[in-house]
XYZ file of C-alpha atoms in Angstrom:
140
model
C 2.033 -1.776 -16.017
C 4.936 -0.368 -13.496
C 7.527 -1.326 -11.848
C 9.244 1.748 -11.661
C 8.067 2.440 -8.006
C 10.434 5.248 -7.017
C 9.714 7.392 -9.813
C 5.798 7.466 -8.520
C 6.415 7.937 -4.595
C 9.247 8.908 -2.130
C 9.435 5.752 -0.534
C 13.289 4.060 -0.226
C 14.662 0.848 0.564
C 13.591 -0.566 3.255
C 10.413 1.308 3.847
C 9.189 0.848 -0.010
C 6.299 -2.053 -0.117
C 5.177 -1.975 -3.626
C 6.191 -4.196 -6.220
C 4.377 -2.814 -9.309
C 1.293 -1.675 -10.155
C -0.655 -4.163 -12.240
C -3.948 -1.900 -13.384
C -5.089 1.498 -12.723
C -8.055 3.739 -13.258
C -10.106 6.380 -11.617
C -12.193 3.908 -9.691
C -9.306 0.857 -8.898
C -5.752 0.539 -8.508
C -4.641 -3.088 -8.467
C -1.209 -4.040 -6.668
C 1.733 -6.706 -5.818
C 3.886 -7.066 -3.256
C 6.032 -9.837 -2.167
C 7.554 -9.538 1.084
C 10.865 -11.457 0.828
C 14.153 -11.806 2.595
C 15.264 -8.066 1.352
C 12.507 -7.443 4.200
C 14.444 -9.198 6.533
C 13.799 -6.001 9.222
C 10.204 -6.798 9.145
C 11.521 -10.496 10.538
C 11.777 -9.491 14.236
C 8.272 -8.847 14.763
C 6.699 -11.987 14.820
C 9.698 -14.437 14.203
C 8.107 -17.541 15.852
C 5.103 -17.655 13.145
C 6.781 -15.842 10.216
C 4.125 -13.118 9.909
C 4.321 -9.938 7.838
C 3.564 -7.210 10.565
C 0.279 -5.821 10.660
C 0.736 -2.480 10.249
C 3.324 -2.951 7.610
C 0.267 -4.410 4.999
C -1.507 -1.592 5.689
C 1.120 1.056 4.660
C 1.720 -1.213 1.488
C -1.525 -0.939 0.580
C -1.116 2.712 1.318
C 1.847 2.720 -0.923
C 0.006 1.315 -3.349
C -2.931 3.650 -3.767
C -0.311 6.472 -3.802
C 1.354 5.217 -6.704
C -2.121 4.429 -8.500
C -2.853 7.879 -8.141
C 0.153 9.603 -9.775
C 0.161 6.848 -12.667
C -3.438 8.500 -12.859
C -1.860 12.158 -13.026
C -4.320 13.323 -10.403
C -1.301 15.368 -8.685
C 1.942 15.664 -8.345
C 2.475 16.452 -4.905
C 3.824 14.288 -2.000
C 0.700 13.079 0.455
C 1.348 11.415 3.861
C -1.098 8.819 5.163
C -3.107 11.469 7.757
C -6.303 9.449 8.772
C -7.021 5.239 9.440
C -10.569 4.638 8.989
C -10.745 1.242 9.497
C -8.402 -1.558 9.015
C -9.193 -5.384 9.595
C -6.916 -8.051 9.973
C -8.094 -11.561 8.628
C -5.223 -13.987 8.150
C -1.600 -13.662 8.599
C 0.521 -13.140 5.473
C 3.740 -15.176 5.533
C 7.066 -13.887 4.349
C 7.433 -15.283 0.384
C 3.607 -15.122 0.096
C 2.215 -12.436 -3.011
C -0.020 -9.945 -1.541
C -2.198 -8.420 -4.166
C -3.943 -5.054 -3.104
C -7.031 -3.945 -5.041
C -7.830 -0.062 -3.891
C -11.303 1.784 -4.394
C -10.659 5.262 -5.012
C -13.573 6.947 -3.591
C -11.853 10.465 -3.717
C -9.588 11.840 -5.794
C -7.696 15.433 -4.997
C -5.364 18.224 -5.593
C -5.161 18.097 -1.930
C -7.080 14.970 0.058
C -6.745 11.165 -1.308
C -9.591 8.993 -0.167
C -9.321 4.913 -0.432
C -10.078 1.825 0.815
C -8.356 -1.640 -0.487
C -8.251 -5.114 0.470
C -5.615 -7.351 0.320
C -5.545 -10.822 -1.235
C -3.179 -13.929 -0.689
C -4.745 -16.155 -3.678
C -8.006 -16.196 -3.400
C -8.054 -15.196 0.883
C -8.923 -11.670 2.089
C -6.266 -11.467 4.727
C -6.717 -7.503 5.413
C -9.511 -4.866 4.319
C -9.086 -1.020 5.219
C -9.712 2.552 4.431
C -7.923 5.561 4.581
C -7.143 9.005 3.750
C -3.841 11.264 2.828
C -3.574 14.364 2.765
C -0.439 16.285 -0.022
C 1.988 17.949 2.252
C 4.924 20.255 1.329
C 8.454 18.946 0.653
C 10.768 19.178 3.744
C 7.847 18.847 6.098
């Protein structure tokens, strides 16, 4: 559907962690990411077992939902991860493994973005969460 990332959120190289966007509607916004040696910064956090960090899956799926949402047209604006609900690690995700996100949206705003996701290597939950944005103003 898109793989023109940048053009959807203000994430750069090496701090952007979505691939494309695969399907979106009000209700779902379905991701990819593969985390690959262009990642190789991400390396240095668990080097011995080859893990994608964490923390790193969650802002991807964060990523993700962002991008769903402006492919929606909901806004315009620039939001900012404000609020972790929850966020449960399964499994570890290995670099070269596909990580496909698939992100409730259970509110939708001018102002306050509302979503949980899980994430999916195959047919393994490795990581469910839920979280909320919030727009902020350019410059910030």
């Amino acid at each position: 559907m898109s793989k023109d990332i940048e053009n959807l959120i203000p994430h750069r190289a090496p701090f952007l962690f979505v691939d494309e966007i695969v399907s979106v509607d009000k209700e779902q916004i379905v991701a990819i990411k593969t985390f690959d040696d262009t990642n190789f910064i991400l390396k240095g956090s668990f080097p011995e077992f080859n893990y994608v960090p964490g923390t790193i899956l969650l802002e991807s799926m964060a990523q993700c939902g962002g991008a769903g949402v402006r492919l929606l047209g909901v806004t315009n604006g620039i939001f900012a991860l404000a609020y972790i609900e929850t966020a449960e690690f399964l499994k570890g995700v290995l670099f070269g493994d596909q990580v496909k996100f698939v992100i409730q949206n259970l509110r939708l705003s001018e102002k306050i973005i509302k979503q949980s996701g899980k994430a999916y290597v195959g047919d393994d939950i490795v990581m469910e969460g839920s979280w909320m944005s919030i727009r902020i103003e350019e410059g910030i």
